[in-house]
Tab-separated table of C-alpha atoms and ligand atoms in Angstrom:
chain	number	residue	atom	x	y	z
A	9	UNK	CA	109.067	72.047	119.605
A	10	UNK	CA	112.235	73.693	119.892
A	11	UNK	CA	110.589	77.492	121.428
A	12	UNK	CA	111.971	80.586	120.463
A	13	UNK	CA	110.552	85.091	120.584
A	14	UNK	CA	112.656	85.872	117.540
A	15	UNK	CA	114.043	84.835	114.453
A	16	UNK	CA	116.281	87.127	113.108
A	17	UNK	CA	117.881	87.841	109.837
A	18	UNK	CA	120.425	90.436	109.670
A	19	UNK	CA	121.881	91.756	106.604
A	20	UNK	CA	120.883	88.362	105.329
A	21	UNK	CA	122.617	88.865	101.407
A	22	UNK	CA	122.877	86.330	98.715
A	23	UNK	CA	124.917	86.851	95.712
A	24	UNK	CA	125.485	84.725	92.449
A	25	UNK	CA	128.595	85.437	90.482
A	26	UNK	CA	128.341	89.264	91.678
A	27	UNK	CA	124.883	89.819	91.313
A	28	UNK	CA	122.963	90.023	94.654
A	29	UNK	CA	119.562	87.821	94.357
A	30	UNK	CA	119.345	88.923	98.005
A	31	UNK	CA	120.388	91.945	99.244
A	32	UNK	CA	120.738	93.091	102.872
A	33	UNK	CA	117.014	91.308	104.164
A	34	UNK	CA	116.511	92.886	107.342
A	35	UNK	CA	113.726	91.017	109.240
A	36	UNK	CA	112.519	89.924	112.916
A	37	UNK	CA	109.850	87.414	112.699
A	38	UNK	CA	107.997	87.140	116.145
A	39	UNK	CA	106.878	82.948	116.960
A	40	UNK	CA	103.227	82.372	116.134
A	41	UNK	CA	103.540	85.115	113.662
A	42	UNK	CA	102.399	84.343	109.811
A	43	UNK	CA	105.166	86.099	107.210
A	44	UNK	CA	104.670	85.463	103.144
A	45	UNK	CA	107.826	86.495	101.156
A	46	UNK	CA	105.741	88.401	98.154
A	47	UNK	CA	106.936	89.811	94.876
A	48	UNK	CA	107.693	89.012	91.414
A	49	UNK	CA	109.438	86.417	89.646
A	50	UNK	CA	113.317	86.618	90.417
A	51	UNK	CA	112.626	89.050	93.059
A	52	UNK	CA	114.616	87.101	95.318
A	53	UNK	CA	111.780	84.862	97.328
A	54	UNK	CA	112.969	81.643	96.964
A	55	UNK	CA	116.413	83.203	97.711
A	56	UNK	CA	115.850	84.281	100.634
A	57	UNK	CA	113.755	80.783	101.457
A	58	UNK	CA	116.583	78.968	100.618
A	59	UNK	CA	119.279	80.791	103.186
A	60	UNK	CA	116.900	80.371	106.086
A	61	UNK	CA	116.225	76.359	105.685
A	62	UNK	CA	120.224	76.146	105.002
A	63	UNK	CA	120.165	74.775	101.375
A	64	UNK	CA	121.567	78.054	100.227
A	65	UNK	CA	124.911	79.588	102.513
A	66	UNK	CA	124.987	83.177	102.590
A	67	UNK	CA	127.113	85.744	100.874
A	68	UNK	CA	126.720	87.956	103.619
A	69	UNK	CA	124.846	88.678	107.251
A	70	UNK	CA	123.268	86.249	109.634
A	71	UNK	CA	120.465	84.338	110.929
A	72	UNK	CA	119.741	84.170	114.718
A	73	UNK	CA	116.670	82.120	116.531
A	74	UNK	CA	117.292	83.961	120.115
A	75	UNK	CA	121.159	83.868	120.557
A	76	UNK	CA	121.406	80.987	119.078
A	77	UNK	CA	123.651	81.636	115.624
A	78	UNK	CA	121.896	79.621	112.731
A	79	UNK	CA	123.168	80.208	109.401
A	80	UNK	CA	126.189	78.244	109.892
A	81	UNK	CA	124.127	75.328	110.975
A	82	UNK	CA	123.117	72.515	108.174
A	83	UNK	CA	119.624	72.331	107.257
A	84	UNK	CA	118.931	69.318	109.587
A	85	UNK	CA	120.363	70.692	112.552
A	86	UNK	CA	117.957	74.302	112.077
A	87	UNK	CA	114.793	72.447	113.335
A	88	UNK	CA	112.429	73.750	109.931
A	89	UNK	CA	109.755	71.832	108.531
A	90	UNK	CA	109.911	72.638	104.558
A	91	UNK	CA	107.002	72.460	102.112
A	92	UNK	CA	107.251	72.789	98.527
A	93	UNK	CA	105.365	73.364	95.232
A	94	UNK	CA	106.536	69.850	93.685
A	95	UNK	CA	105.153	68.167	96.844
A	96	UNK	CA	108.632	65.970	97.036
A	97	UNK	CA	106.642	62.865	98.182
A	98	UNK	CA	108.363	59.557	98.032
A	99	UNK	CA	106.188	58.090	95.890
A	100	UNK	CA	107.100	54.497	96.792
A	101	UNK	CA	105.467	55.107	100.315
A	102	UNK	CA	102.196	55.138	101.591
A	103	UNK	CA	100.981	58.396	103.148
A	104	UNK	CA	101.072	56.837	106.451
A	105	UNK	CA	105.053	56.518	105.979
A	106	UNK	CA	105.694	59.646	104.079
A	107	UNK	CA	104.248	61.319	106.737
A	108	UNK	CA	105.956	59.100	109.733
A	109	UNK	CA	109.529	59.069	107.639
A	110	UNK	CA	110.656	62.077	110.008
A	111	UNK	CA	109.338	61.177	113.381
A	112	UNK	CA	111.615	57.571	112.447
A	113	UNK	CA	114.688	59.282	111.216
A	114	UNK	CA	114.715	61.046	114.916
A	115	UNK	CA	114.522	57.536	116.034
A	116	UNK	CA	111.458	58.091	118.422
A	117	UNK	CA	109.752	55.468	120.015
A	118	UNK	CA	107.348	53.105	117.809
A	119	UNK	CA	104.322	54.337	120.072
A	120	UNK	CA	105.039	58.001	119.996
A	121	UNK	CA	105.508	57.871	115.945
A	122	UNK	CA	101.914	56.137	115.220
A	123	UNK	CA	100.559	58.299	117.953
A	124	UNK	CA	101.800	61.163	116.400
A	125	UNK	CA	101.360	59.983	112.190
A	126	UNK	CA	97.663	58.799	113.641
A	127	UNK	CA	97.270	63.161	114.979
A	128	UNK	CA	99.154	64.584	111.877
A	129	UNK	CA	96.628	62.174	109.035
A	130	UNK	CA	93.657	63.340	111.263
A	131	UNK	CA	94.430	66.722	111.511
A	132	UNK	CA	94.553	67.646	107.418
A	133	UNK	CA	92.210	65.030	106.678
A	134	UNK	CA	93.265	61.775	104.863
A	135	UNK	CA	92.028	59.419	107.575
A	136	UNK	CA	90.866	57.394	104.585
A	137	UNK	CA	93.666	57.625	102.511
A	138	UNK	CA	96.427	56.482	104.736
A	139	UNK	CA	97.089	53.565	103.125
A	140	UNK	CA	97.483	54.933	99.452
A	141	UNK	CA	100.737	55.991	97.851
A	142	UNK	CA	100.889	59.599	96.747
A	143	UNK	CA	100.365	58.745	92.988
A	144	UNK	CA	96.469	57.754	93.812
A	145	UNK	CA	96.041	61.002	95.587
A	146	UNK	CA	94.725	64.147	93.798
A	147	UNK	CA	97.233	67.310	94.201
A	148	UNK	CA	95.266	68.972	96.825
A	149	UNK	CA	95.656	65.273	99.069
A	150	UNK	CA	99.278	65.299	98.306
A	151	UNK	CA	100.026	68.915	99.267
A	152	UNK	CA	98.054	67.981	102.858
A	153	UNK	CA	100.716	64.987	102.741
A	154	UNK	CA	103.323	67.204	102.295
A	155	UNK	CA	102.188	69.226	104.815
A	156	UNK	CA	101.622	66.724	107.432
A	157	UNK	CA	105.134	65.533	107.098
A	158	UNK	CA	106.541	68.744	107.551
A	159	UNK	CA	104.200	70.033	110.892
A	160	UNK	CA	104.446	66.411	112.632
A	161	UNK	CA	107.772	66.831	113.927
A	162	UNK	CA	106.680	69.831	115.399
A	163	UNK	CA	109.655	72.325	113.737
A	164	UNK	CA	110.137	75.979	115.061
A	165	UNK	CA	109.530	77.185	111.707
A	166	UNK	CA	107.575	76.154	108.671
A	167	UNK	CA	108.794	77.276	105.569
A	168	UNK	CA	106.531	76.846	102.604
A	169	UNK	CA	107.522	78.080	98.938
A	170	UNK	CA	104.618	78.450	96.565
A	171	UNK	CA	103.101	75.327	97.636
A	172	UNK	CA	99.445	76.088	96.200
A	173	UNK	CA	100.623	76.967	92.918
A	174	UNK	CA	99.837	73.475	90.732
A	175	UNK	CA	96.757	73.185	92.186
A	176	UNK	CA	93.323	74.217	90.582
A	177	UNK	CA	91.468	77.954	91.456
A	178	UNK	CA	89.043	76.082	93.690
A	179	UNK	CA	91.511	73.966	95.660
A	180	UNK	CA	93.989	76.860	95.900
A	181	UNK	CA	91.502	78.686	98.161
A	182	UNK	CA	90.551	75.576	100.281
A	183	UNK	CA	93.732	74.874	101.006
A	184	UNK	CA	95.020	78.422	101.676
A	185	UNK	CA	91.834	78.406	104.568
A	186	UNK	CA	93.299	74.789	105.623
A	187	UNK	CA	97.000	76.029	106.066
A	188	UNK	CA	95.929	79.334	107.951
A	189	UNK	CA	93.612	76.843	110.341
A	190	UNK	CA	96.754	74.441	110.745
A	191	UNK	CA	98.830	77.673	111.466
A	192	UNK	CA	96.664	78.405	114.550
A	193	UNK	CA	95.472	75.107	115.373
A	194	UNK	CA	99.306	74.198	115.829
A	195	UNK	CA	100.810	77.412	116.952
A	196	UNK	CA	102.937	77.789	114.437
A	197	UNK	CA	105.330	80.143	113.052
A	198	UNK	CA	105.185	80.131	108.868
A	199	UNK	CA	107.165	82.124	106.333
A	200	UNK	CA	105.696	81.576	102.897
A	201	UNK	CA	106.456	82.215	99.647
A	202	UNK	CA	103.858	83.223	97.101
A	203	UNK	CA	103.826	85.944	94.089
A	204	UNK	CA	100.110	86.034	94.307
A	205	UNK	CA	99.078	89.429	96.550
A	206	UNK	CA	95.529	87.915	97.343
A	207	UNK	CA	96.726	84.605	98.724
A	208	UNK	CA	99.774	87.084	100.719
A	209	UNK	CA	97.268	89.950	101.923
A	210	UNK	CA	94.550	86.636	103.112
A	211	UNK	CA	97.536	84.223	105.103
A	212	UNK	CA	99.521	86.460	106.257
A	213	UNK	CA	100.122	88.483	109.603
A	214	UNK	CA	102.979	90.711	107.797
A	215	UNK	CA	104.166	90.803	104.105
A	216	UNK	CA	107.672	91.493	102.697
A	217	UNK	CA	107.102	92.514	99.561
A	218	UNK	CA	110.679	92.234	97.472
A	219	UNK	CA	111.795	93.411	94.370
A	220	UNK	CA	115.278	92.889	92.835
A	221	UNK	CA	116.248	91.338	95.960
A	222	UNK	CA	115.286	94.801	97.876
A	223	UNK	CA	112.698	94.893	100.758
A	224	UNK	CA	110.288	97.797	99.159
A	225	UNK	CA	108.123	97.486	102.586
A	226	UNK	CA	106.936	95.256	105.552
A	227	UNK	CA	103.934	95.819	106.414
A	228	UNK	CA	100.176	94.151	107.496
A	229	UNK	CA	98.214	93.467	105.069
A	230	UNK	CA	95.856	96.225	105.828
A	231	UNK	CA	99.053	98.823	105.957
A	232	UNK	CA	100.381	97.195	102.091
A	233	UNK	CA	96.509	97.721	101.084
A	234	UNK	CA	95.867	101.105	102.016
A	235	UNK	CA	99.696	102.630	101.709
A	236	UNK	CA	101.651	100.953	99.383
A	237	UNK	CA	105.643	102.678	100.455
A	238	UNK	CA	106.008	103.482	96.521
A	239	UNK	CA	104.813	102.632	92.777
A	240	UNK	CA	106.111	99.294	92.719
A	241	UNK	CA	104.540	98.017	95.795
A	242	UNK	CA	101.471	99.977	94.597
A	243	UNK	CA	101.100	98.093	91.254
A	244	UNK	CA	101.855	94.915	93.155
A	245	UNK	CA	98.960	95.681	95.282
A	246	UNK	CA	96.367	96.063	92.317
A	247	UNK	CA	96.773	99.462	91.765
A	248	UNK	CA	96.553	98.901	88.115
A	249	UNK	CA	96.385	103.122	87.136
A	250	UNK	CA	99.893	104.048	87.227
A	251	UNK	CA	99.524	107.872	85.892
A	252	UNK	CA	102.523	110.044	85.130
A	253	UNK	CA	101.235	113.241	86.266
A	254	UNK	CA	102.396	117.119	87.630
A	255	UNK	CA	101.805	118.557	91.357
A	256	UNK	CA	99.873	121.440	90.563
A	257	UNK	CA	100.742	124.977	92.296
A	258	UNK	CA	97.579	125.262	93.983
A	259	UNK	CA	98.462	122.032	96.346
A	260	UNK	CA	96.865	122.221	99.149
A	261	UNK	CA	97.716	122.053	102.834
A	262	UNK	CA	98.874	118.738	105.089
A	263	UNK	CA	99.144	115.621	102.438
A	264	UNK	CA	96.427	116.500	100.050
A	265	UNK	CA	97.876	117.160	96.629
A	266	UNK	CA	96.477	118.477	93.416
A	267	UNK	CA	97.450	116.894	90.316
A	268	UNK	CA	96.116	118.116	86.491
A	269	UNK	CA	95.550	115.272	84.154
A	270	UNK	CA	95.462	116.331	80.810
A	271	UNK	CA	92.364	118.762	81.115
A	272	UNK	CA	91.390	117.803	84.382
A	273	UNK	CA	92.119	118.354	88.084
A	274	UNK	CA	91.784	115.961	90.697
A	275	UNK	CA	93.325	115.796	94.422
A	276	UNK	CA	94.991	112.825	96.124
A	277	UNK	CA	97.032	111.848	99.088
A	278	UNK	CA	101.232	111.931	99.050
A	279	UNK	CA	102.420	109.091	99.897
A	280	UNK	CA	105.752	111.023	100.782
A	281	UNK	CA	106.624	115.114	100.640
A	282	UNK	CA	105.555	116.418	97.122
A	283	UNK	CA	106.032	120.257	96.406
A	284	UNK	CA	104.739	122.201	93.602
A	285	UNK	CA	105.887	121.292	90.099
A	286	UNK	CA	107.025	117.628	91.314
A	287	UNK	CA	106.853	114.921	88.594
A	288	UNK	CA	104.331	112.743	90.589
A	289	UNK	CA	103.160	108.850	89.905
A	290	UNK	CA	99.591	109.345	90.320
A	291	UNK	CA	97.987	105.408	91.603
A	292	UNK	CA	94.451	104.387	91.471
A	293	UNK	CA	93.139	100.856	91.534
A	294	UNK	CA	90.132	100.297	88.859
A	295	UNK	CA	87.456	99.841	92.089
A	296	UNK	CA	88.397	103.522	92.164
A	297	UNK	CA	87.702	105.446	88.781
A	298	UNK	CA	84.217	106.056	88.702
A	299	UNK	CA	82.092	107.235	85.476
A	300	UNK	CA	81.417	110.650	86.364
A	301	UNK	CA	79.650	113.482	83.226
A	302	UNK	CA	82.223	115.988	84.057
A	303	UNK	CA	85.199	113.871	84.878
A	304	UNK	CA	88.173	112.461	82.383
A	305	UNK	CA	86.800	112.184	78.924
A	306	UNK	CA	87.553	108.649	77.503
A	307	UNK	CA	86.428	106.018	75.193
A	308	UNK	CA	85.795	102.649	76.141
A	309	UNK	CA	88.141	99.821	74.328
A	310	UNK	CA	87.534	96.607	75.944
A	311	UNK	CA	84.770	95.254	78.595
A	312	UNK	CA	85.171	92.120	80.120
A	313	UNK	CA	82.583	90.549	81.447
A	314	UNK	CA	83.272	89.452	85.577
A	315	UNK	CA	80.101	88.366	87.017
A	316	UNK	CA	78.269	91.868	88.935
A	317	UNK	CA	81.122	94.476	87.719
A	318	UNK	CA	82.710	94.277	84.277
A	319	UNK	CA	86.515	94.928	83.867
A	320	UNK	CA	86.656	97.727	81.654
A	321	UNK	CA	89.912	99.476	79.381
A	322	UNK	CA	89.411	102.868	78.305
A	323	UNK	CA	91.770	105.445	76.810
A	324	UNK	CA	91.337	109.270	77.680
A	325	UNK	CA	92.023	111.621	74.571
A	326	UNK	CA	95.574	111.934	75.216
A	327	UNK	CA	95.944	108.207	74.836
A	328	UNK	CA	96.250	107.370	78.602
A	329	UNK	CA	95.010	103.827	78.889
A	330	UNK	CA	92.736	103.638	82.709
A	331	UNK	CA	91.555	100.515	83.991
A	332	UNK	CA	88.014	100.126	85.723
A	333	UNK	CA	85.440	97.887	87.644
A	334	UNK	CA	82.335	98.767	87.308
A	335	UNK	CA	78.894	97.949	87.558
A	336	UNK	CA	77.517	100.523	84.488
A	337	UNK	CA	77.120	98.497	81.264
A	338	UNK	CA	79.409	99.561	79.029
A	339	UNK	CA	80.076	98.440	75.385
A	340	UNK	CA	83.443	99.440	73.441
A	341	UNK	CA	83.837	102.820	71.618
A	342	UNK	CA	81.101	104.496	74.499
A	343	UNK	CA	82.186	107.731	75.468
A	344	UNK	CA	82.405	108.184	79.370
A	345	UNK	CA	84.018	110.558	81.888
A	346	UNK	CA	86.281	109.443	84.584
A	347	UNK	CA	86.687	110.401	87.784
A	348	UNK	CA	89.195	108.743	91.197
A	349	UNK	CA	87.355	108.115	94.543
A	350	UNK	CA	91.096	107.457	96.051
A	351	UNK	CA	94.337	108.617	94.533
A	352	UNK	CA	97.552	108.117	95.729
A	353	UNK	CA	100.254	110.281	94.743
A	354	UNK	CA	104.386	109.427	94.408
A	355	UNK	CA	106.953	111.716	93.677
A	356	UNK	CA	108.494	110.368	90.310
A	357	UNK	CA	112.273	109.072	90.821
B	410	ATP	P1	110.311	82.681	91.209
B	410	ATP	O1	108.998	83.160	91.741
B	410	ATP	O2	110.383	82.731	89.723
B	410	ATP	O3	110.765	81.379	91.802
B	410	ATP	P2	111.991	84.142	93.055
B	410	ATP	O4	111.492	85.463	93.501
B	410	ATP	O5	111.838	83.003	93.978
B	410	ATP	O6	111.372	83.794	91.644
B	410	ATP	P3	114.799	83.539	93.109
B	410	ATP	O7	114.632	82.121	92.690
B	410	ATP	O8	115.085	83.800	94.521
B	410	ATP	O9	113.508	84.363	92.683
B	410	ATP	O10	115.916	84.205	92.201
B	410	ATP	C1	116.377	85.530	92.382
B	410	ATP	C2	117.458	85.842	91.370
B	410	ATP	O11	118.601	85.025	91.605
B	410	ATP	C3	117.033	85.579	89.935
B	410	ATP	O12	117.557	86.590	89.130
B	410	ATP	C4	117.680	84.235	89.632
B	410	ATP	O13	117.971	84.125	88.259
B	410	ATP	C5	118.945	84.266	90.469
B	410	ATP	N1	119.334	82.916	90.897
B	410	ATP	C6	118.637	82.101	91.728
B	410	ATP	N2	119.287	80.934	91.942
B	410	ATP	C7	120.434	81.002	91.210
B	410	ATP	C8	121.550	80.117	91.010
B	410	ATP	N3	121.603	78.929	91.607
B	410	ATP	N4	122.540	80.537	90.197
B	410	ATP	C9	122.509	81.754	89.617
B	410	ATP	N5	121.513	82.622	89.766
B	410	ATP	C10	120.476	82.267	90.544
């Protein structure tokens, strides 16, 4: 394995006919370390993918393992193992071969490729499978295929862009457990792309989370969880209660901030300096509203049934539409107060 500390993109920027996917991605990723690229469609994810394995050139910035200059390397030459969401197995070729086709392309010895095929099969599993071709494999087989090809030639950097996405709910958590075990097993350093936040926050070390081909934050999971940098990155992270609200003149001291929602008060935390008056984005996630007697008064709309807590709608008098998760059983057109255990507060922009 080619060894590296840091992988560096600088001002990485990637622009079709004027319009930057990618836009000045400033990012050192540490070996060992676990990154996922997160955000929404067109955000810029693959993008930015794309320019670090070299099948994209850059409109702007650079890409440095250590000093080495990378960018304006072909893909072959940067050392990356790639996985992808279409598998890209040749179907033609057993999974044995598939997964020895780069170990011969380096022109190794016969011994060390088998040796090394024989380690990769073993280590995700398809000792009995070796001898199929990838069309008699399910998708979660042929995603460990595609994944032993790419770790076996031991690359500084595995790159992986949605790759759990056609597979079924079940599978996509098994293999999200199997690829962080490979990650640590092997040592290796992963940047992967997903638009799911649960399969980010669980994988990763470190998150990007991008939005019009803008870094909005990077951050642990733990950091994105508990203080999302602004609304967007808030909603991203499941806070589903995006309330337009007013900082009310009796705000109180240090970063506690009172807000008045229609005819109610209730106090949250700035997430940056609000003064009195401010338009503020007020964010809750729905684990947060509880029914309280004396809180917002609302009527339910829909409940959806989600095994111990039902996913409930319910609009306040004003016609604010709140999300909740809760365990009370509720049945549309109820009447019920609302109240936030944890509110984070935005200045509106
Ligand atoms: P998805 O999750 O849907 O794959 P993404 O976050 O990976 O989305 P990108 O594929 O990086 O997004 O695309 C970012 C933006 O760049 C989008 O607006 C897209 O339309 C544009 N784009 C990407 N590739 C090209 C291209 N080859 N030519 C022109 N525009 C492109």
């Amino acid at each position: 394995m080619s060894e590296f500390d840091l992988l560096r993109l600088d001002g990485v920027t990637r622009r079709f006919a004027g319009h930057a996917a990618l836009a000045d991605l400033n990012l050192d990723i540490r070996r060992h370390e676990f990154i996922a690229l997160l955000g929404p469609s067109g955000c810029g994810k693959s993008t930015a993918l794309n320019c670090l394995a070299g099948l994209l050139p850059l409109s702007g910035g650079s890409i440095w393992l250590d000093e080495r200059r990378l960018d304006t390397l072909p893909p072959e030459r940067r050392g990356f193992g790639m996985v992808f969401q279409n598998y890209a197995l040749f179907p033609h070729l057993s999974v044995r071969r598939n997964i020895a086709f780069g170990l011969q392309m380096r022109r190794l010895p016969r011994e060390e490729i088998r040796r090394r095929t024989d380690e990769a099969i073993r280590l995700v599993r398809l000792d009995e499978h070796a001898a199929k071709l990838p069309g008699q494999l399910s998708g979660g087989q042929q995603q460990r295929v595609a994944i032993a090809r790419a770790v076996v030639v031991s690359p500084s950097l595995v790159l992986m862009d949605e790759p759990l996405s056609n597979l079924d709910a079940k599978l996509r958590l098994e293999m999200r457990t199997e690829i962080r075990r490979l990650h640590q097993r092997l040592g290796l350093t992963t940047v992967y792309v997903t638009h799911d936040q649960e399969e980010a926050l669980s994988l990763a070390d470190r998150l990007v989370v991008l939005r019009d081909g803008r870094v909005q934050q990077i951050g642990t999971p733990e950091e994105l969880h508990t203080r999302p940098a602004n609304p967007h990155v808030a909603d991203f992270m499941g806070f589903r209660n995006l309330l337009r609200a007013r900082a009310r003149a009796e705000h109180v001291a240090g970063d506690q901030v009172r807000i008045r929602i229609e005819d109610q008060t209730f106090s949250g935390t700035a997430m940056s300096p609000v003064n009195p008056g401010d338009d503020i984005i007020a964010a809750a996630r729905p684990e947060d509203l509880t029914p309280a007697e004396d809180g917002l008064r609302c009527v339910v709309e829909v409940v959806e049934y989600q095994g111990r807590e039902m996913a409930v709608e319910a609009r306040t008098g004003g016609g604010l539409l709140l999300h909740l998760r809760t365990t009370a059983r509720l049945a549309p057109e109820d009447p019920i107060g609302l109240t936030f255990k944890n509110l984070l507060i935005y200045k509106a922009t």
